[in-house]
Coordinates of C-alpha atoms in Angstrom, one line a residue:
M1 CA 0.0 0.0 0.0
D2 CA 1.3 3.4 -0.9
A3 CA -0.6 5.6 1.6
L4 CA -2.9 5.1 4.6
F5 CA -4.9 8.2 5.4
V6 CA -5.7 8.4 9.1
T7 CA -8.2 10.4 11.1
P8 CA -7.1 10.3 14.7
D9 CA -9.6 10.3 17.6
S10 CA -9.5 13.5 19.7
S11 CA -13.2 13.5 20.6
A12 CA -13.2 12.8 24.3
K13 CA -10.8 15.7 25.1
A14 CA -12.3 18.1 22.6
Y15 CA -16.0 17.6 23.5
Q16 CA -16.0 16.0 27.0
D17 CA -19.2 14.1 27.7
L18 CA -20.9 15.6 24.7
A19 CA -18.8 13.2 22.5
K20 CA -20.8 10.2 23.8
T21 CA -24.1 11.1 22.2
F22 CA -24.5 14.7 21.1
S23 CA -21.5 15.7 19.0
A24 CA -21.5 14.9 15.3
I25 CA -19.2 12.3 13.7
E26 CA -18.4 13.5 10.2
P27 CA -17.0 11.5 7.4
P28 CA -13.3 12.4 6.9
T29 CA -13.9 14.7 4.0
W30 CA -10.3 15.4 3.1
S31 CA -9.1 11.8 3.5
L32 CA -11.8 10.9 1.0
L33 CA -10.7 13.6 -1.4
L34 CA -7.0 12.9 -1.1
A35 CA -7.5 9.1 -1.3
E36 CA -9.5 9.4 -4.5
S37 CA -7.1 11.8 -6.0
C38 CA -4.1 9.5 -5.3
R39 CA -6.1 6.4 -6.5
A40 CA -6.8 8.2 -9.8
K41 CA -3.0 8.5 -10.3
G42 CA -2.6 4.7 -9.8
F43 CA -1.5 4.6 -6.1
E44 CA -2.9 2.0 -3.7
V45 CA -4.5 3.7 -0.7
A46 CA -6.7 3.1 2.3
I47 CA -8.5 5.1 5.0
L48 CA -8.4 4.5 8.8
D49 CA -11.0 6.5 10.7
S50 CA -10.1 6.1 14.4
D51 CA -12.6 8.8 15.3
A52 CA -15.6 7.1 13.7
E53 CA -14.6 3.6 14.9
R54 CA -13.7 4.9 18.3
L55 CA -10.5 2.8 18.3
S56 CA -8.3 2.5 21.3
L57 CA -4.8 3.8 20.9
A58 CA -3.4 0.2 20.8
A59 CA -6.0 -0.9 18.3
A60 CA -5.2 2.0 16.0
V61 CA -1.5 1.2 16.2
K62 CA -2.1 -2.4 15.2
R63 CA -4.4 -1.4 12.3
V64 CA -1.7 0.9 10.9
Q65 CA 1.0 -1.7 11.3
D66 CA -1.2 -4.4 9.6
A67 CA -1.8 -2.1 6.6
K68 CA 2.0 -1.8 6.0
P69 CA 1.8 1.5 4.2
R70 CA 4.8 3.2 2.6
V71 CA 3.6 6.4 4.2
V72 CA 1.1 7.2 7.0
V73 CA -0.8 10.5 6.3
M74 CA -2.5 12.1 9.3
V75 CA -5.3 14.2 7.8
L76 CA -6.4 16.9 10.2
Y77 CA -9.5 18.7 9.4
G78 CA -12.9 18.6 11.0
Q79 CA -16.4 20.0 11.6
N80 CA -15.3 23.3 13.3
P81 CA -12.8 25.9 12.2
N82 CA -10.6 24.9 15.1
S83 CA -10.7 21.2 14.3
G84 CA -7.4 21.2 12.4
T85 CA -5.7 22.3 15.7
T86 CA -7.8 20.2 18.1
S87 CA -7.2 17.1 15.9
M88 CA -3.6 17.4 16.8
I89 CA -4.5 16.0 20.2
G90 CA -5.1 12.6 18.9
A91 CA -2.6 12.9 16.0
I92 CA 0.5 13.5 18.1
E93 CA -0.6 10.8 20.6
L94 CA -1.1 8.2 17.8
A95 CA 2.1 9.2 15.9
A96 CA 4.2 8.9 19.0
A97 CA 2.7 5.5 19.7
L98 CA 3.4 4.4 16.2
K99 CA 7.1 5.4 16.5
A100 CA 7.3 3.7 19.9
A101 CA 5.9 0.5 18.3
G102 CA 8.7 0.6 15.7
L103 CA 6.8 1.7 12.6
A104 CA 9.3 2.2 9.8
A105 CA 7.1 4.1 7.4
P106 CA 7.4 7.9 7.6
I107 CA 4.5 9.8 9.2
C108 CA 3.2 12.8 7.3
F109 CA 0.8 15.5 8.6
V110 CA -1.6 17.6 6.5
G111 CA -4.4 20.0 7.4
S112 CA -5.2 23.5 8.5
H113 CA -3.0 23.6 11.6
T114 CA -0.1 22.1 9.7
S115 CA -0.4 24.8 7.0
A116 CA -0.6 27.5 9.7
L117 CA 2.4 26.3 11.7
P118 CA 4.4 23.9 9.5
R119 CA 7.7 24.3 11.4
E120 CA 6.1 23.8 14.8
V121 CA 4.4 20.6 13.6
L122 CA 7.5 19.3 11.9
A123 CA 9.5 19.8 15.1
Y124 CA 7.7 17.0 16.8
P125 CA 9.9 13.9 17.0
C126 CA 7.1 11.7 15.7
V127 CA 6.5 13.8 12.6
D128 CA 8.7 13.1 9.6
I129 CA 7.0 15.1 6.8
V130 CA 4.5 17.9 6.5
L131 CA 2.4 18.9 3.5
L132 CA 1.8 22.6 3.0
N133 CA -1.6 23.9 2.0
E134 CA -4.1 21.2 0.8
G135 CA -1.1 19.1 -0.3
V136 CA -2.6 17.4 -3.4
Y137 CA 0.3 17.8 -5.8
A138 CA 2.9 17.5 -3.1
L139 CA 1.4 14.2 -2.0
H140 CA 1.3 12.9 -5.6
N141 CA 5.0 13.7 -6.0
L142 CA 5.8 12.3 -2.5
L143 CA 4.3 9.0 -3.4
R144 CA 6.3 8.9 -6.7
S145 CA 9.5 9.4 -4.7
N146 CA 11.6 7.0 -2.7
L147 CA 10.6 8.9 0.5
K148 CA 14.3 9.4 1.3
D149 CA 17.0 11.3 -0.4
D150 CA 14.8 12.8 -3.1
L151 CA 12.6 14.7 -0.6
R152 CA 14.7 17.8 -1.3
T153 CA 13.2 18.0 -4.8
I154 CA 9.5 17.9 -3.9
K155 CA 7.8 21.2 -3.7
G156 CA 5.2 21.9 -1.0
I157 CA 6.6 19.7 1.7
G158 CA 8.7 20.1 4.9
Y159 CA 11.0 17.4 6.1
K160 CA 13.9 16.7 8.4
R161 CA 17.4 16.6 7.0
S162 CA 19.9 14.8 9.2
S163 CA 23.1 16.5 10.0
G164 CA 24.9 14.3 12.5
P165 CA 22.9 14.0 15.8
I166 CA 20.8 17.1 14.9
S167 CA 17.9 17.1 12.4
E168 CA 17.4 20.3 10.4
L169 CA 13.9 21.4 9.7
V170 CA 13.5 22.1 5.9
L171 CA 10.6 23.7 4.2
N172 CA 10.8 23.3 0.4
P173 CA 9.5 25.9 -2.0
P174 CA 5.7 25.9 -2.1
E175 CA 3.5 24.0 -4.4
Q176 CA 0.3 25.3 -6.0
V177 CA -3.2 24.4 -4.9
V178 CA -5.4 22.7 -7.4
P179 CA -6.4 25.5 -9.9
Q180 CA -10.0 26.1 -10.9
A181 CA -9.5 24.5 -14.3
R182 CA -8.2 21.3 -12.8
M183 CA -10.7 20.8 -9.9
D184 CA -12.8 18.0 -11.5
I185 CA -9.6 16.3 -12.8
D186 CA -7.2 16.4 -9.9
L187 CA -9.8 16.1 -7.2
P188 CA -12.1 13.7 -9.1
G189 CA -14.4 12.7 -6.2
Y190 CA -14.7 11.0 -2.8
A191 CA -13.5 7.5 -2.1
W192 CA -16.7 6.5 -0.2
D193 CA -15.9 2.8 -0.7
L194 CA -12.8 3.0 1.5
L195 CA -14.8 3.9 4.6
P196 CA -15.4 1.3 7.4
Y197 CA -18.2 -1.2 7.0
R198 CA -18.5 -1.2 3.3
E199 CA -22.1 -2.6 3.2
R200 CA -23.5 0.6 4.7
P201 CA -20.4 2.7 5.3
L202 CA -22.1 6.0 6.3
D203 CA -24.1 4.4 9.1
L204 CA -21.0 4.9 11.3
Y205 CA -21.4 8.6 11.0
R206 CA -24.0 10.8 12.7
A207 CA -25.3 14.2 11.8
H208 CA -25.2 17.2 14.1
F209 CA -28.0 16.9 16.6
W210 CA -30.0 19.8 15.4
H211 CA -29.6 18.9 11.7
A212 CA -31.6 15.8 12.4
E213 CA -34.3 18.0 14.1
F214 CA -33.0 17.0 17.5
N215 CA -34.1 13.4 16.8
H216 CA -31.3 10.8 17.4
D217 CA -33.0 8.3 15.0
K218 CA -32.6 10.6 12.0
R219 CA -28.8 11.2 12.4
T220 CA -27.6 8.3 10.3
P221 CA -26.7 7.5 7.6
F222 CA -25.0 10.9 7.2
A223 CA -22.5 12.5 4.8
A224 CA -20.9 15.8 4.2
I225 CA -19.5 17.2 0.9
Y226 CA -17.9 20.3 -0.5
T227 CA -19.1 21.8 -3.7
S228 CA -16.4 24.6 -3.5
L229 CA -13.2 25.3 -1.5
G230 CA -12.2 28.4 0.3
C231 CA -13.8 31.8 1.0
Q232 CA -13.4 35.2 -0.7
F233 CA -13.6 37.1 2.6
A234 CA -11.0 37.6 5.4
C235 CA -12.6 37.8 8.8
N236 CA -10.0 38.4 11.6
F237 CA -11.0 35.3 13.6
C238 CA -11.1 32.8 10.7
M239 CA -8.3 30.6 9.5
I240 CA -10.2 28.7 6.7
N241 CA -8.1 30.0 3.8
I242 CA -4.8 29.1 5.4
V243 CA -5.0 25.8 3.5
N244 CA -4.6 27.8 0.3
R245 CA -1.3 29.3 1.2
V246 CA 1.5 29.3 -1.4
D247 CA 4.0 31.3 0.5
N248 CA 6.3 29.9 3.3
D249 CA 6.8 33.3 5.0
D250 CA 6.1 33.1 8.7
A251 CA 4.0 36.2 8.5
I252 CA 1.4 34.7 6.2
N253 CA -2.1 34.2 7.5
A254 CA -5.4 33.1 6.0
S255 CA -6.3 36.6 4.8
H256 CA -3.4 36.4 2.3
S257 CA -4.9 33.5 0.4
R258 CA -8.6 34.2 0.2
G259 CA -10.5 33.0 -2.8
M260 CA -12.9 30.3 -3.9
R261 CA -12.6 27.3 -6.3
F262 CA -15.6 25.3 -7.5
W263 CA -16.3 21.9 -8.8
S264 CA -18.6 21.7 -11.7
P265 CA -22.3 21.1 -11.1
Q266 CA -21.9 17.8 -13.0
W267 CA -19.3 16.7 -10.5
V268 CA -21.5 17.6 -7.6
A269 CA -24.5 15.8 -9.1
R270 CA -22.4 12.6 -9.6
E271 CA -21.3 12.6 -5.9
M272 CA -24.8 13.4 -4.7
R273 CA -26.2 10.5 -6.8
K274 CA -23.7 8.2 -5.2
L275 CA -24.8 9.3 -1.7
A276 CA -28.5 8.9 -2.5
D277 CA -27.8 5.4 -3.8
M278 CA -26.0 4.6 -0.5
G279 CA -29.2 5.6 1.5
V280 CA -28.0 9.0 2.7
K281 CA -30.8 11.3 3.7
T282 CA -29.0 13.8 5.9
L283 CA -26.4 15.8 4.0
R284 CA -24.2 18.7 5.0
I285 CA -22.9 21.0 2.3
S286 CA -19.7 22.1 4.0
D287 CA -18.8 25.0 1.8
E288 CA -17.8 28.1 3.7
M289 CA -20.0 30.2 1.4
F290 CA -22.5 28.1 -0.6
F291 CA -25.0 30.9 -0.8
L292 CA -22.9 33.3 -2.7
N293 CA -22.3 32.5 -6.4
R294 CA -25.5 31.9 -8.4
K295 CA -23.5 30.5 -11.3
Y296 CA -22.6 27.4 -9.2
Y297 CA -25.4 27.0 -6.6
L298 CA -28.4 27.4 -8.9
P299 CA -27.5 24.3 -11.1
I300 CA -26.8 22.3 -8.0
L301 CA -30.2 23.2 -6.5
D302 CA -31.9 22.5 -9.9
D303 CA -30.4 19.1 -10.0
C304 CA -31.5 18.3 -6.4
I305 CA -35.0 19.3 -7.4
Q306 CA -35.1 17.3 -10.7
S307 CA -33.3 14.2 -9.3
G308 CA -35.4 14.0 -6.2
Y309 CA -32.6 12.9 -3.9
G310 CA -34.8 13.6 -0.9
F311 CA -31.8 15.0 1.2
N312 CA -32.3 17.0 4.3
M313 CA -29.5 19.6 3.8
W314 CA -27.9 22.5 5.5
T315 CA -25.6 25.2 4.0
Y316 CA -23.8 28.3 5.1
S317 CA -24.4 32.0 4.3
R318 CA -23.3 35.4 5.4
I319 CA -26.1 37.5 6.7
D320 CA -25.5 40.0 3.9
T321 CA -25.5 37.5 1.0
V322 CA -29.0 36.0 1.6
R323 CA -31.1 36.5 -1.5
A324 CA -34.9 36.3 -0.8
N325 CA -35.8 35.5 -4.4
V326 CA -34.0 32.1 -4.4
L327 CA -34.9 30.9 -0.9
D328 CA -38.0 29.0 -2.2
K329 CA -35.7 27.1 -4.5
F330 CA -33.3 26.3 -1.6
K331 CA -36.3 24.9 0.3
Q332 CA -37.6 22.9 -2.7
A333 CA -34.1 21.4 -3.2
G334 CA -34.1 20.1 0.3
V335 CA -32.1 22.9 2.2
N336 CA -34.0 22.9 5.5
W337 CA -31.3 24.6 7.5
L338 CA -29.3 27.8 6.7
A339 CA -26.3 28.7 9.0
L340 CA -25.8 32.4 9.5
G341 CA -22.6 34.0 10.8
I342 CA -24.2 36.7 13.0
E343 CA -21.1 36.6 15.3
A344 CA -21.9 39.6 17.5
G345 CA -24.9 41.7 18.5
N346 CA -22.9 45.0 18.5
Q347 CA -22.4 46.4 15.0
S348 CA -19.1 48.0 15.9
V349 CA -17.7 44.8 17.3
R350 CA -18.8 42.9 14.3
Q351 CA -17.3 45.4 11.8
E352 CA -14.0 45.4 13.7
V353 CA -13.4 41.6 13.3
S354 CA -14.7 41.5 9.7
K355 CA -12.4 44.3 8.5
G356 CA -15.6 46.3 7.6
T357 CA -16.7 43.8 4.9
F358 CA -20.1 43.2 6.5
Q359 CA -22.6 45.5 4.8
E360 CA -25.0 47.3 7.1
I361 CA -28.1 45.0 7.2
N362 CA -31.0 44.3 9.4
I363 CA -30.4 40.9 10.9
R364 CA -34.0 40.6 12.1
D365 CA -35.3 41.2 8.6
V366 CA -32.9 38.6 7.2
C367 CA -34.1 36.0 9.7
K368 CA -37.7 36.7 9.0
T369 CA -37.2 36.3 5.3
I370 CA -35.6 32.9 5.7
R371 CA -38.3 31.7 8.1
D372 CA -41.0 32.9 5.6
S373 CA -39.5 30.3 3.3
D374 CA -39.9 27.6 6.0
I375 CA -36.1 27.2 6.4
N376 CA -34.7 26.7 9.8
I377 CA -31.8 28.9 11.0
I378 CA -28.6 28.1 12.8
S379 CA -27.2 31.3 14.1
N380 CA -23.5 31.5 15.1
Y381 CA -22.3 33.8 17.8
I382 CA -18.9 34.5 19.3
F383 CA -18.2 35.9 22.7
G384 CA -14.9 37.6 23.5
F385 CA -13.8 39.6 20.5
P386 CA -11.0 42.1 21.3
E387 CA -13.5 45.0 21.7
D388 CA -16.0 43.0 23.7
N389 CA -17.0 43.9 27.3
Y390 CA -19.9 42.6 29.4
D391 CA -22.3 45.0 27.8
T392 CA -21.5 44.1 24.2
M393 CA -21.5 40.4 25.0
Q394 CA -24.9 40.9 26.7
E395 CA -26.1 42.6 23.5
T396 CA -25.1 39.4 21.6
L397 CA -27.0 37.2 24.0
N398 CA -30.0 39.5 23.9
L399 CA -30.0 39.4 20.1
A400 CA -29.8 35.6 20.2
L401 CA -32.8 35.4 22.6
E402 CA -34.8 37.9 20.5
L403 CA -34.1 36.1 17.2
N404 CA -34.9 32.7 18.9
T405 CA -33.6 30.7 16.0
E406 CA -34.1 26.9 15.8
M407 CA -30.4 26.5 16.7
A408 CA -27.6 28.7 18.1
N409 CA -23.9 27.9 18.2
M410 CA -22.1 29.9 20.9
Y411 CA -18.3 30.0 20.8
P412 CA -15.7 31.7 22.9
C413 CA -13.3 33.7 20.7
Q414 CA -10.1 31.9 20.0
A415 CA -7.0 33.2 18.1
L416 CA -6.9 30.1 15.9
P417 CA -3.5 29.3 14.3
G418 CA -3.5 30.7 10.7
S419 CA -6.0 33.4 11.4
P420 CA -5.1 37.1 11.3
L421 CA -6.1 37.3 14.9
Y422 CA -3.5 34.7 15.9
H423 CA -0.7 36.7 14.2
T424 CA -2.0 39.9 15.9
A425 CA -1.9 38.1 19.3
R426 CA 1.6 36.9 18.8
E427 CA 2.8 40.4 17.6
N428 CA 1.2 42.0 20.7
G429 CA 2.4 39.4 23.1
W430 CA -1.1 38.4 24.1
A431 CA -1.5 35.1 25.9
L432 CA -2.2 32.1 23.7
P433 CA -3.2 28.6 24.6
D434 CA -0.3 26.3 25.5
S435 CA -1.9 23.1 24.4
F436 CA -4.0 21.8 21.5
E437 CA -6.8 21.0 23.9
A438 CA -6.9 24.6 25.0
F439 CA -7.9 25.6 21.5
A440 CA -11.1 23.4 21.7
F441 CA -14.2 25.4 22.3
L442 CA -15.8 22.8 24.5
S443 CA -12.8 21.1 26.2
Y444 CA -11.9 21.1 29.9
E445 CA -8.7 23.1 29.1
S446 CA -10.4 25.6 26.8
A447 CA -8.6 28.9 27.0
P448 CA -10.1 31.6 24.9
M449 CA -8.6 35.0 24.2
R450 CA -9.0 37.8 26.8
T451 CA -10.5 41.0 25.5
K452 CA -9.3 44.5 26.1
Y453 CA -11.6 44.6 29.1
L454 CA -12.3 41.0 30.3
S455 CA -10.1 38.1 31.3
A456 CA -10.3 34.8 29.4
A457 CA -12.0 33.2 32.4
E458 CA -14.7 35.9 32.4
V459 CA -15.3 35.4 28.7
L460 CA -15.6 31.6 29.1
K461 CA -17.9 31.9 32.1
F462 CA -20.2 34.3 30.2
R463 CA -20.3 32.0 27.1
D464 CA -21.2 28.9 29.2
E465 CA -23.9 30.7 31.1
A466 CA -25.2 32.2 27.8
W467 CA -25.5 28.8 26.3
Q468 CA -27.5 27.5 29.3
T469 CA -29.7 30.6 29.2
Y470 CA -30.5 30.0 25.5
F471 CA -31.1 26.3 25.5
R472 CA -33.2 26.5 28.8
N473 CA -35.2 29.5 27.6
P474 CA -38.9 28.6 27.6
A475 CA -39.5 30.5 24.4
F476 CA -36.8 28.4 22.6
L477 CA -38.1 25.1 24.1
S478 CA -41.7 26.0 23.0
L479 CA -40.4 26.7 19.5
I480 CA -38.7 23.3 19.3
E481 CA -41.8 21.5 20.6
R482 CA -44.1 23.3 18.2
K483 CA -41.9 22.7 15.2
F484 CA -40.4 19.2 15.9
G485 CA -42.2 17.6 18.8
A486 CA -42.2 16.9 22.5
T487 CA -39.6 14.2 22.3
E488 CA -37.2 16.5 20.5
R489 CA -37.8 19.2 23.3
N490 CA -37.0 16.5 25.9
N491 CA -33.8 15.6 24.0
I492 CA -32.6 19.2 24.2
E493 CA -33.4 19.3 27.9
Q494 CA -31.3 16.2 28.4
M495 CA -28.5 17.8 26.5
S496 CA -28.6 20.9 28.7
E497 CA -28.1 18.7 31.7
I498 CA -24.6 18.0 30.6
R499 CA -22.4 20.7 32.2
L500 CA -19.0 21.3 30.8
K501 CA -16.1 21.3 33.2
R502 CA -13.6 24.1 32.8
K503 CA -10.1 24.2 34.2
L504 CA -10.0 28.0 33.8
L505 CA -13.1 28.2 36.0
G506 CA -11.7 26.1 38.8
D507 CA -13.5 22.8 38.0

């Protein structure tokens, strides 16, 4: 076997007790893309999803050893923007265990955290090679090599060059990302057949609780796909575009490589047909900005309508890109949930972190327009932006309670590696998390940024109390019961009984 693509398990530390039932388990999207891309070039590949299979460390080590790959590729992406960093929890643990077990094959890391901090990742003794950006072409060339002395000729990788007892960390010149004209060719699809339990491989994965209308029985089989990559915006707190980087300079952040690339509607239709034939009903469209370019999203929606896949889908949109005249088509196609990045209730705070790119818009009107099309809303809020104080965070909570959307995600602000905010924090000497777990929003060690006016502990305490306030709010619970049922309301009440423990708060 040429390459084994591995998804490590970091769930217990990243999600605490929520990992047992309530957190999602997503298919390893980038493992599937990279595996299919390599397979199309004639390489023999496989996928090991320790997260989905909930493998013990010893079991994962044995599975890797039994596969006998030429190279092990730790693929570190996930369902939240911070997942590339929090996935490092399990990746370093597994890589170290593989080395201790005597694995001879080189261990390679790829993902958003690796692209953000390639030298730091490469410095770990258990990491032999890193792939910069999405790593498609670098990986192809790596697998064509002897994995030893010709590493110096491969663009887009970092490796260790031995010089006596000391290893020098080397970053080769960057490699390009897959250009728009080559998207369908060089990323030709998803290797769904390589997932565990081939008879019904997607039964092992479960949708986000709310996506299944808070009904556990509707969460599987579940899948997630991209129809595009990247984002054309550059919000200070976001690191999504760091996987597009084509510059090794240490000062590079996600804002320097903004932009979107799209697969053809025909490519998307082919993948959706595969998923429908596999019995998938609950489907996430993972694009950062699906509701943006009519040239691409309209043919996809039309195909969903004409083909009658019957998917229950959710997609993302900025609040200022929602177009009322196409919402009925979204609903008809099966888009039952629309995720909105509201972020903050205070307009000045929101404008500061988005570099002024948000247009002045009435959020209440946008939400009403979406609901008039019978589409549910997931509203995303962040507490603890640099300009936040108690009053502005309370504005955000008040807005959330007023909008009373069918779902609300509430995050403490993190300076995620690769984001402009991370570089600002380092330049200003602001305290940053000292562990991967501390970057996880829901972990015990979660350590968000402090603001100009509040400590990290004050931000985290406010966020956790705000979450409880929202999900125990009688108006919200009544909405859920009215729209989805009494059982679904009871499921939410059970979820709200799980209290996160926080080191920062003295737990």
